[in-house]
Coordinates of C-alpha atoms and ligand atoms in Angstrom, one line a residue:
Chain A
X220 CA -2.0 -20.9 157.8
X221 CA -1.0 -21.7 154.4
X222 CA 1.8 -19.5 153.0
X223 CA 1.5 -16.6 150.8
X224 CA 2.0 -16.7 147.2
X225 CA 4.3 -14.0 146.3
X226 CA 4.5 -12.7 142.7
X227 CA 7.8 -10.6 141.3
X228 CA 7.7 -8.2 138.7
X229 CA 11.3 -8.2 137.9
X230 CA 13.1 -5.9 135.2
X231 CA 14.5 -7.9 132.3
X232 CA 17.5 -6.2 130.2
X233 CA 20.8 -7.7 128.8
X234 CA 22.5 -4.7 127.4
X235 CA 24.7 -8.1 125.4
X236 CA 21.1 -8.7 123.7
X237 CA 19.5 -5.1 123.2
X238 CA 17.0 -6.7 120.7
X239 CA 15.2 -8.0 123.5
X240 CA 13.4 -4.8 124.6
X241 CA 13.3 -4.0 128.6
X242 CA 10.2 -5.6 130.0
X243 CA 9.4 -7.1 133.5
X244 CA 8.8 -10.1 133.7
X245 CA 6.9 -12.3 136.1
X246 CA 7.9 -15.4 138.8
X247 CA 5.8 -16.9 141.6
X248 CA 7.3 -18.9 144.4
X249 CA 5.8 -19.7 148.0
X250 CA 7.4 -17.6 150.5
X251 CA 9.1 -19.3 153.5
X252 CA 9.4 -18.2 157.3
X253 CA 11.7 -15.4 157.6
X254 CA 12.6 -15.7 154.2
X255 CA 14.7 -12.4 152.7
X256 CA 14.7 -11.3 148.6
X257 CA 18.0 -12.7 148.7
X258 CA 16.7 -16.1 149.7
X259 CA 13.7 -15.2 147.6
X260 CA 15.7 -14.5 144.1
X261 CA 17.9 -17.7 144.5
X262 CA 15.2 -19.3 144.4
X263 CA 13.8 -18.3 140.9
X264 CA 17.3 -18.3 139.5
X265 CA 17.7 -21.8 140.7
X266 CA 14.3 -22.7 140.3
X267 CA 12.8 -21.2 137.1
X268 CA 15.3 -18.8 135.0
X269 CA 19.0 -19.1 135.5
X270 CA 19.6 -16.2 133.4
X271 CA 18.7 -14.0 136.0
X272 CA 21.3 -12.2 137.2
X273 CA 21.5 -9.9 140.4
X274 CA 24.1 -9.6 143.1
X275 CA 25.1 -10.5 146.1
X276 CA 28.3 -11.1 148.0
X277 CA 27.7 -10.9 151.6
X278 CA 23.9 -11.0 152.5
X279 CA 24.7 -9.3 155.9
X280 CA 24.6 -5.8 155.3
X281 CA 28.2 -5.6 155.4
X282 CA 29.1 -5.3 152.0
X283 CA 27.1 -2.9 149.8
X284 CA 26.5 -4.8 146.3
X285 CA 22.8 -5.7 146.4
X286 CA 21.0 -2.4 146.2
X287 CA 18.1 -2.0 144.3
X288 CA 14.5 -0.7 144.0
X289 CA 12.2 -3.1 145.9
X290 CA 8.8 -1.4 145.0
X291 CA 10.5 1.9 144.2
X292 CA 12.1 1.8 147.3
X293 CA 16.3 1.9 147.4
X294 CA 17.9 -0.5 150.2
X295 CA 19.7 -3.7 150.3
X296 CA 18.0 -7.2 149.3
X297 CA 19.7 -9.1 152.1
X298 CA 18.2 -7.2 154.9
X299 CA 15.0 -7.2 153.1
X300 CA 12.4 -9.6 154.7
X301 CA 9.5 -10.7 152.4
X302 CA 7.3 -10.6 155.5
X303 CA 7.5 -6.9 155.9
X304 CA 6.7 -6.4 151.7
X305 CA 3.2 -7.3 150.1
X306 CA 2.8 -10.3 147.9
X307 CA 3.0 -8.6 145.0
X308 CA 7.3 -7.5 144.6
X309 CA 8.8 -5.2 142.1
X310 CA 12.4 -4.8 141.1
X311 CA 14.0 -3.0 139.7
X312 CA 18.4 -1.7 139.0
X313 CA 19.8 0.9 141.5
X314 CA 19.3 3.9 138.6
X315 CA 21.9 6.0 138.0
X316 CA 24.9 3.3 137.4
X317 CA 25.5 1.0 134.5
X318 CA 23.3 -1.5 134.1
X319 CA 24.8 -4.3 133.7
X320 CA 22.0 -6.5 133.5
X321 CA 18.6 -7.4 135.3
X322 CA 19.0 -6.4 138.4
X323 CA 22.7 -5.9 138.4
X324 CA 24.8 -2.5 138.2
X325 CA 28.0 -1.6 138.5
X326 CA 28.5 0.9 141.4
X327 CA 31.9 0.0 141.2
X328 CA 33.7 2.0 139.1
X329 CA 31.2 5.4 139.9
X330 CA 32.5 4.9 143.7
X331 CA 35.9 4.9 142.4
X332 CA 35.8 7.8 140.2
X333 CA 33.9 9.6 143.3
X334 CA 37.3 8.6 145.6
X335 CA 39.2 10.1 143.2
X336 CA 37.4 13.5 142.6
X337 CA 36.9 14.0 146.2
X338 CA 40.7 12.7 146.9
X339 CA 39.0 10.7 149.4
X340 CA 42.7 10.0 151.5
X341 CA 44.0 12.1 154.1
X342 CA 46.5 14.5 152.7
X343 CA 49.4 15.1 155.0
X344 CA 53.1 16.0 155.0
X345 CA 54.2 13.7 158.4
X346 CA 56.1 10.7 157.1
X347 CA 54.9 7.6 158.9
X348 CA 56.7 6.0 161.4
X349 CA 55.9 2.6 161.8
X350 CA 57.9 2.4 165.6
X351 CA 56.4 5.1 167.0
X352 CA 53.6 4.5 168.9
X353 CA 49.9 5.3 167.1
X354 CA 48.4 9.1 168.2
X355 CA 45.5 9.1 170.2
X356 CA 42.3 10.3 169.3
X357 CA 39.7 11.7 171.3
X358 CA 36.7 9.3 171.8
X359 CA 33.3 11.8 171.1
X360 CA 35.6 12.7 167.6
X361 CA 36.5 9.3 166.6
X362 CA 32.8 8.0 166.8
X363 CA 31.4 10.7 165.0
X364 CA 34.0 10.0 162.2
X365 CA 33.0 6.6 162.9
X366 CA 29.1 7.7 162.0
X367 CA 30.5 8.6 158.5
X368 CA 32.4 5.7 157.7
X369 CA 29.7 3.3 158.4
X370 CA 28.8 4.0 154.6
X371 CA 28.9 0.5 152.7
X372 CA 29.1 1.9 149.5
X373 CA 25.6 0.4 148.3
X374 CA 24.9 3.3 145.9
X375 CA 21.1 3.4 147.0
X376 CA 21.4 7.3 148.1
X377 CA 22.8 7.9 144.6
X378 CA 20.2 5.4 142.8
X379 CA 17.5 7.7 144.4
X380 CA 18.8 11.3 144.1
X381 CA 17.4 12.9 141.0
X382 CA 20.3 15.4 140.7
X383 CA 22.9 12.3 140.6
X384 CA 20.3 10.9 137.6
X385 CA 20.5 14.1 135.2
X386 CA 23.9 15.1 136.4
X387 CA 26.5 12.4 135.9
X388 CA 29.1 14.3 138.1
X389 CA 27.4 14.9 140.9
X390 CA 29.1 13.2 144.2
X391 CA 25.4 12.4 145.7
X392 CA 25.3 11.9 149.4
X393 CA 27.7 8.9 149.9
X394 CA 30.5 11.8 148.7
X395 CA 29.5 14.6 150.5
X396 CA 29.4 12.1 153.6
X397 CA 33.0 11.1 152.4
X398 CA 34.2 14.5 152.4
X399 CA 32.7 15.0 156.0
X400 CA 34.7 12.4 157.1
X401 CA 38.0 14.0 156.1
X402 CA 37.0 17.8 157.2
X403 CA 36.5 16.0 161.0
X404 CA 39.3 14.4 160.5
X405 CA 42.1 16.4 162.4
X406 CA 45.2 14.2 160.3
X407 CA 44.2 15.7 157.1
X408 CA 45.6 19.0 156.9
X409 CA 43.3 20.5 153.9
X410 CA 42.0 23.9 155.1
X411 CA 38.7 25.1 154.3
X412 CA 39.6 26.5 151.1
X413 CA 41.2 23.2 150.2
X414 CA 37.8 21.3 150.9
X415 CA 35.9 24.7 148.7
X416 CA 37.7 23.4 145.5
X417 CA 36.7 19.6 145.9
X418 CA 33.2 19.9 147.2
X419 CA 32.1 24.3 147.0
X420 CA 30.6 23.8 143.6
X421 CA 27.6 22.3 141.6
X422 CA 29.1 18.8 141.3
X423 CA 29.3 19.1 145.3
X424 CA 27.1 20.3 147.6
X425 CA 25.8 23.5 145.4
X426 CA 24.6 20.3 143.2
X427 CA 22.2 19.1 146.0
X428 CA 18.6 20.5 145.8
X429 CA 17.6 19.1 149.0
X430 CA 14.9 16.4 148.4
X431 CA 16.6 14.1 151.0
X432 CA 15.4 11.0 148.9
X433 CA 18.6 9.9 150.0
X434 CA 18.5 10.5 153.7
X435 CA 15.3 8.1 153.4
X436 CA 17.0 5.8 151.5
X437 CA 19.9 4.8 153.3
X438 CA 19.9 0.9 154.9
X439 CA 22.7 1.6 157.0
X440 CA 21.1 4.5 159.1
X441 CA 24.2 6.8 158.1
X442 CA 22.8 10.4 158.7
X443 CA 22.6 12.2 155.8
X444 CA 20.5 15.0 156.2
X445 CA 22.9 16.6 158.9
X446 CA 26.4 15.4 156.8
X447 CA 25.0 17.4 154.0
X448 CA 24.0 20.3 155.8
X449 CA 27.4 20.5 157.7
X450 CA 28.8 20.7 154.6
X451 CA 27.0 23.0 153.2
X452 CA 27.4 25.4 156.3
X453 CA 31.3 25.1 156.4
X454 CA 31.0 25.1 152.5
X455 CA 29.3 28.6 152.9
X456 CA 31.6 29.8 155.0
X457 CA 34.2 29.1 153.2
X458 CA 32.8 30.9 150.1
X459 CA 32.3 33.8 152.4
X460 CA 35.8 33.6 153.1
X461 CA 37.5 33.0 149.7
X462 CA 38.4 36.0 147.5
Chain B
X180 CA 43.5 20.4 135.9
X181 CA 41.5 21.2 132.6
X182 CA 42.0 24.2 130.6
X183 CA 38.8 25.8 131.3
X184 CA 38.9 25.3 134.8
X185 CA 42.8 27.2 135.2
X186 CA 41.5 29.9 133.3
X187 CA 38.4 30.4 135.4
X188 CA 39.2 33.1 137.9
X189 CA 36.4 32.6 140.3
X190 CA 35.5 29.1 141.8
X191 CA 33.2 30.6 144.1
X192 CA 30.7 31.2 141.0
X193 CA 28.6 28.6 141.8
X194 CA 28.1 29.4 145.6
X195 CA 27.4 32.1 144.8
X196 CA 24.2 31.9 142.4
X197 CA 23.4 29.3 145.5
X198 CA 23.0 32.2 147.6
X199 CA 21.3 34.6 144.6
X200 CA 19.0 31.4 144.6
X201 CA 18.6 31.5 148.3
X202 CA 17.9 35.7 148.8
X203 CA 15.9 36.2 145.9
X204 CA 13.7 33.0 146.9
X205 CA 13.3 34.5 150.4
X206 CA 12.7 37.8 149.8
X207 CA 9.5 36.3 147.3
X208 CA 8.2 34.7 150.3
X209 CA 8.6 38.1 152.4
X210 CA 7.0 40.2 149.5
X211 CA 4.2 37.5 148.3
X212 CA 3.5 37.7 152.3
X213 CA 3.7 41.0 152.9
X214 CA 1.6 41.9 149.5
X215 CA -1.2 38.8 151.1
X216 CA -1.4 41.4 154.2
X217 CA -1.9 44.6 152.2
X218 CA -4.8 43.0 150.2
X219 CA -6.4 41.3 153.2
X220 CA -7.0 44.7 154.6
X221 CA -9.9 44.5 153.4
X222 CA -11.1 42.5 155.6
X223 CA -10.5 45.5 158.3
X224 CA -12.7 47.7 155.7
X225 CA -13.0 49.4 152.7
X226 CA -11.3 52.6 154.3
X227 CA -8.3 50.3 155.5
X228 CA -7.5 48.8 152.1
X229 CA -8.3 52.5 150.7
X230 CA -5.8 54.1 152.8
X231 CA -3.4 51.7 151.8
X232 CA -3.7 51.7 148.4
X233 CA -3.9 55.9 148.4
X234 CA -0.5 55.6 150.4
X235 CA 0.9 53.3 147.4
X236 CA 0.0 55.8 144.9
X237 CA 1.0 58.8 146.6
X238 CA 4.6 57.8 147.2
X239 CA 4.0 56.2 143.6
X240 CA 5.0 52.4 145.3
X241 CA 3.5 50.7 142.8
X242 CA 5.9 51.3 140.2
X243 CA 9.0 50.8 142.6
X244 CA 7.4 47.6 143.5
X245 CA 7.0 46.4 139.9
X246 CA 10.5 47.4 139.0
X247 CA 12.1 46.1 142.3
X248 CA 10.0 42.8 142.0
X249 CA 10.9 42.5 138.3
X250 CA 14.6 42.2 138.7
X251 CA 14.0 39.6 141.8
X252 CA 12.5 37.2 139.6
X253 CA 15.0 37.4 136.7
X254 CA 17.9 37.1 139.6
X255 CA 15.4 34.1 140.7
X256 CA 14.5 32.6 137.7
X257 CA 19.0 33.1 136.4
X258 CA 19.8 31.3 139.5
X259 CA 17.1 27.9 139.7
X260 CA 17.9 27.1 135.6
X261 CA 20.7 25.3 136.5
X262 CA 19.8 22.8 138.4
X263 CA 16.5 22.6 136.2
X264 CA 16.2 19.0 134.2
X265 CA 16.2 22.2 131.3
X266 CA 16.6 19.1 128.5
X267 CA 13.9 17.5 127.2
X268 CA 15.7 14.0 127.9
X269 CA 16.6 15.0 131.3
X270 CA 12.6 16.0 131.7
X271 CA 12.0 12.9 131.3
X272 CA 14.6 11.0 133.2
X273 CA 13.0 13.2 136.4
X274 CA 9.6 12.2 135.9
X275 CA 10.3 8.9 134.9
X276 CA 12.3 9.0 138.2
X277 CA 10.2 10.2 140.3
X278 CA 7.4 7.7 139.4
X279 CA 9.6 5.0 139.9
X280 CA 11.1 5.8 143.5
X281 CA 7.6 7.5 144.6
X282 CA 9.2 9.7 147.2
X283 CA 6.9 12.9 148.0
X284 CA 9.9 15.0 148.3
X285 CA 11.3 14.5 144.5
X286 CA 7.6 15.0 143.4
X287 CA 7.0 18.6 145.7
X288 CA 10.5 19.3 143.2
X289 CA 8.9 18.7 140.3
X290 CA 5.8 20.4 141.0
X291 CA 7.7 23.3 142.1
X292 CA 9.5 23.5 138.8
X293 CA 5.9 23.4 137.3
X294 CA 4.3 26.0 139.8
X295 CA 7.3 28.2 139.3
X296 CA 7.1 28.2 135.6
X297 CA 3.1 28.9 136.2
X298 CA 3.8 32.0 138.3
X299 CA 5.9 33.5 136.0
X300 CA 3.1 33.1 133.4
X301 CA 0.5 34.1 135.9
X302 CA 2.4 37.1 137.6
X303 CA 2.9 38.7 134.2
X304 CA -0.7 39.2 133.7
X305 CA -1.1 40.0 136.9
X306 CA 1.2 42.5 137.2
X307 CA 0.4 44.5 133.6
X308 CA -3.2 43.7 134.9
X309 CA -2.4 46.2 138.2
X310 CA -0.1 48.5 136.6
X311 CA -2.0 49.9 133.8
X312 CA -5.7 49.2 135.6
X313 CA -4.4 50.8 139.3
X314 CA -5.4 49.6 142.4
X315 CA -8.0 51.3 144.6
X316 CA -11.4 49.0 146.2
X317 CA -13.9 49.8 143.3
X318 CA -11.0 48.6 140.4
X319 CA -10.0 45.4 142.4
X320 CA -13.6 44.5 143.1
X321 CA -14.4 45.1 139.5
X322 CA -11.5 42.5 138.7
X323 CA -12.9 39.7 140.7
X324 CA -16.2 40.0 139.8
X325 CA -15.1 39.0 136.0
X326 CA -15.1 35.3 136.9
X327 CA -12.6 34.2 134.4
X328 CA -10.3 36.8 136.8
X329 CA -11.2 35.0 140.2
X330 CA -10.5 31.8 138.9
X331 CA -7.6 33.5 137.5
X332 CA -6.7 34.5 140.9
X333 CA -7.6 31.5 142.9
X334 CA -5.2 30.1 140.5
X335 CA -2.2 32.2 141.5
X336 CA -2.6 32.0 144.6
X337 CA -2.7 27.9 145.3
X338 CA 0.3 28.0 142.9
X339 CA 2.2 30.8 144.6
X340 CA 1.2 29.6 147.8
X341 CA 2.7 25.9 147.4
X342 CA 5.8 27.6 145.8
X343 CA 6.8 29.0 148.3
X344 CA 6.3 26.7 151.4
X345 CA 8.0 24.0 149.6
X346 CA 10.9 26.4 148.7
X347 CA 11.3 27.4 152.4
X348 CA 10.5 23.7 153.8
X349 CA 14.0 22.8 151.1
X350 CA 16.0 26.0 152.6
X351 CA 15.4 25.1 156.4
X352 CA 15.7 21.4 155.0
X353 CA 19.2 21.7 153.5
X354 CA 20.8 23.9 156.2
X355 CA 19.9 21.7 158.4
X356 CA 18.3 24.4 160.8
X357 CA 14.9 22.3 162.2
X358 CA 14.0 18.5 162.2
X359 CA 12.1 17.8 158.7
X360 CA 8.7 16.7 159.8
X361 CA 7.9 19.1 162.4
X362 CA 8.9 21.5 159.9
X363 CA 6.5 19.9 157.6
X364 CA 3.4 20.4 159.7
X365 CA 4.6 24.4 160.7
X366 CA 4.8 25.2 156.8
X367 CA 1.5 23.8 156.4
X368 CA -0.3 25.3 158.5
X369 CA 1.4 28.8 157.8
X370 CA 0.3 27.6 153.6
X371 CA -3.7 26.9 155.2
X372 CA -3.8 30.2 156.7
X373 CA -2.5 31.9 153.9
X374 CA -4.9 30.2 151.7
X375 CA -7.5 30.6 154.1
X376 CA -7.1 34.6 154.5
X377 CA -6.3 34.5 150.6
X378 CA -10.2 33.1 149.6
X379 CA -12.0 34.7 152.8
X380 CA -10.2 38.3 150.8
X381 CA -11.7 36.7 147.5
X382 CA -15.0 36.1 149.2
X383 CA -14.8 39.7 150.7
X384 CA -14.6 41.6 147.5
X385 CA -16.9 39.2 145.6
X386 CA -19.6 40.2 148.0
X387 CA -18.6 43.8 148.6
X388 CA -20.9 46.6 148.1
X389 CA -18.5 49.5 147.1
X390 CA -19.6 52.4 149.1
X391 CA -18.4 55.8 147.8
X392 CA -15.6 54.3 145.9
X393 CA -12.1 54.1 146.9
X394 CA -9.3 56.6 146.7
X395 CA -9.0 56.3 142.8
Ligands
HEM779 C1 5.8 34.2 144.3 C2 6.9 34.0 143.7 C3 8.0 33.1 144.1 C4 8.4 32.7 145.4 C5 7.8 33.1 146.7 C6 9.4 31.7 145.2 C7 10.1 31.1 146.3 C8 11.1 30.1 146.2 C9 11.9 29.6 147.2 C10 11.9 30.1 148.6 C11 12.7 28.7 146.7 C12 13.8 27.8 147.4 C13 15.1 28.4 147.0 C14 16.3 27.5 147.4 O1 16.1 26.3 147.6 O2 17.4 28.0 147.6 C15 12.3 28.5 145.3 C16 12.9 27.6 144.4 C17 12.5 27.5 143.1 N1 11.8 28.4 142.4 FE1 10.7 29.9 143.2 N2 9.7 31.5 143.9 C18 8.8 32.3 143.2 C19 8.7 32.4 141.8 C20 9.3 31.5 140.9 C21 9.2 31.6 139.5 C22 8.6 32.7 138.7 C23 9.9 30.5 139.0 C24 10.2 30.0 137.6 C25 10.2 30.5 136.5 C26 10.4 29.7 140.1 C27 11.1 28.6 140.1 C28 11.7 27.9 141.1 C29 12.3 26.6 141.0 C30 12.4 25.7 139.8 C31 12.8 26.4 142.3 C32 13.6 25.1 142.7 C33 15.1 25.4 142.5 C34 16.0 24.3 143.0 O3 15.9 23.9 144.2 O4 16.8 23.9 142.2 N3 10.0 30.4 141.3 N4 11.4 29.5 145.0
SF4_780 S1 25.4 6.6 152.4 FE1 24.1 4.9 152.9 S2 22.9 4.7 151.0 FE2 24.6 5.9 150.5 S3 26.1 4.5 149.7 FE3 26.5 4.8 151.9 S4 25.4 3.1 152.9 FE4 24.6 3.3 150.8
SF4_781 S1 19.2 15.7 149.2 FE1 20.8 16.2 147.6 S2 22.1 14.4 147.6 FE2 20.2 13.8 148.6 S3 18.8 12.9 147.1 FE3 18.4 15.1 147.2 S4 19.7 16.2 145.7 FE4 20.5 14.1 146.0
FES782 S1 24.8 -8.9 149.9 FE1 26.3 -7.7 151.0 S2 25.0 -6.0 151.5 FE2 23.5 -7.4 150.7

């Protein structure tokens, strides 16, 4: 069998050069056995336009930075297999972050202003000894921390959620997952009403209408859908509480 | 800290027009039900309906109803405009969006926002239509035999219909109460019944012969 012939529509824009209006433009390269976009776009930048800029740092899965739309749909470039996508590929920038170029955004600094609003650290009086010997934690609690953590930071639940994309402050999922983390976490000593001031508001979980585009977005698997309803029940009852 | 926000007594503002949004969406699902029973009484007979709509009038309901119903769509209506895309730029960043990442969910959104908006419009004539014409079997079947009203009505209906299943799908959604797609298929069929009954009570009072008149 004689390989396909795959054809990219890929979104041109150089914010450096506005005069050059956003367009798509169009490659065409052979695909290859087992061959991923990551693969794929080297290719053309090598190939045919080395002005093309994307990114990509680990092409494992492991470490978040190429996110984008691949036919409208939000997950990582490296994991993505051309096999599994029909010859004709569309992409497009995670929306919702700065474009800074083609297929390249800067989730960057949004995940670091997220950290900061959600004071994404455990907040605790102890002072650390390094000689004493590490608490234990209880296995079922760690892993389900765990399930939280395994967040990479790609952005692609934030690219897709339409509040994050008319509401610049909203934490999207990845935050509300964050702040999950820290309410299981039994070293950070914030009490409900503590977490209510971060996360109890519009910019938090109040913010979320509930279209789950991120819960089917997310490569990693993390699960959304029942972080951000946890949150929204303890959220609720902390509201309840609060006078 | 910033200024506004130390001088803002309340934090809890916000969870709470959550929860305005939440009730007030609910209890328009219980009343746009309950109202979807009362008229498909028909289908029992004219003396069913009748009775019903003698009762209404006798404990004069049908302005309690109005009134009642009135301020749970302003509390409705106050509490979904802020998470509206209520700009025109932001209008078109979530259709834009929406087109691009074509995901159902974010579309059943926007059409909400549209059906919402349409029911308002709708509802209005409806409910000036009732409260100055009254409701007994002979007024309501002449109603829907003006065709431009039956279409009107067919209207209302599909609209309020989808309203409200995708509203409750996104509250059982969001609490996290039931898995999503199962959830999916129960809301649709509950929508197809309601339809169903809806245009089989359409059908009934388009081919009714009104004998003797109702109680008005
Ligand atoms: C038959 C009457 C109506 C019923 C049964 C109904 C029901 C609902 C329900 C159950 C929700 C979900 C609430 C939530 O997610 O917390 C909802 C949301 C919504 N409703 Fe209605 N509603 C009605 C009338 C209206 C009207 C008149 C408008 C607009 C003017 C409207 C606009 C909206 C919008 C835009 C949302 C989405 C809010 C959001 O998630 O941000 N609805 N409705
Ligand atoms: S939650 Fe998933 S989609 Fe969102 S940033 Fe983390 S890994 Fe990416
Ligand atoms: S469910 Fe909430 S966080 Fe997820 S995409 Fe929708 S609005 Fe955004
Ligand atoms: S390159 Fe690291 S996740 Fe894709």
């Amino acid at each position: 069998m004689s390989p396909r012939e795959l054809t990219f529509h890929i979104f041109r824009y150089d914010p450096e050069t506005p005069e050059v209006k956003p367009h798509t433009q169009t490659f065409k390269i052979p695909e290859e056995p087992a061959m991923t976009l990551f693969v794929a776009l080297n290719k053309i930048r090598d190939e045919q336009d080395p002005t093309l800029k994307f990114d990509f740092v680990c092409r494992a899965s492991i470490c978040g930075s190429c996110g984008m739309l691949i036919n409208g749909k939000a997950s990582l470039a490296c994991k993505t297999l051309t096999k599994d996508l029909p010859s004709d590929i569309t992409l497009f920038p995670l929306p919702a972050f700065k474009l800074l170029g083609d297929l390249s955004v800067d989730t960057g600094t949004w995940f670091r202003d997220m950290s900061v609003r959600t004071e994404s650290w455990i907040h605790t009086d102890k002072v650390f000894d390094e000689t004493a010997q590490e608490e234990k934690m209880d296995d079922d609690l760690s892993l389900e921390i765990y399930e939280a953590e395994r967040c990479i930071e790609c952005g692609c639940c934030v690219g897709v959620c339409a509040t994050a994309n008319i509401r610049p402050n909203f934490i999207g999922a990845t935050g509300i997952n964050r702040v999950s983390r820290f309410m299981l976490d039994p070293r950070d000593k914030r009490d409900e009403q503590e977490y209510f001031e971060v996360v109890g508001n519009d910019d938090g979980i109040f913010g979320c209408v509930g279209l789950m585009a991120c819960d089917d977005s997310c490569p990693i698997g993390v699960p959304l859908r029942g972080q951000l309803a946890y949150v929204r029940r303890k959220m609720a009852v902390a509201g309840w509480h609060r006078k | 800290m910033y200024l506004q926000k130390a001088l803002t007594k309340s934090i809890r503002t916000d969870f709470i027009v959550e929860m305005v949004q939440m009730v007030s969406g609910l209890l328009l699902v219980l009343f746009l039900w309950t109202h979807m029973v009362f008229v498909a009484s028909i289908l029992l007979g004219q003396s069913s309906f009748g009775a019903l709509a003698g009762f209404m009038d006798k404990y004069e309901l049908l302005p309690v109803t109005v009134v009642v119903l009135i301020f749970i769509f302003a509390a409705h209506i106050g509490a979904i405009m802020r998470h509206l895309p209520a700009r025109w730029a932001e209008q078109k960043v979530a259709w834009r969006h929406a087109k691009m990442i074509r995901h159902k969910d974010t579309w059943s959104w926007l059409f909400q926002i549209v059906t919402g908006f349409g029911i308002l419009l709708f509802a209005f004539i409806h409910i000036v239509a009732v409260t100055y014409g009254g409701i007994s079997v002979s007024l309501s079947k002449g109603r829907i035999d003006n065709p431009g009203f039956l279409i009107f009505y067919a209207i209302l209906l599909l609209m309020s219909e989808y309203h409200a299943s995708v509203g409750l799908y996104r509250i059982f959604v969001k609490w996290g109460f039931v898995n999503r797609h199962r959830l999916d298929r129960v809301l649709g069929v509950v929508t197809l019944l309601m339809l169903v009954i809806g245009f089989v009570t359409l059908g009934v009072f388009l081919t009714l012969k009104v004998a003797g008149g109702g109680v008005a």
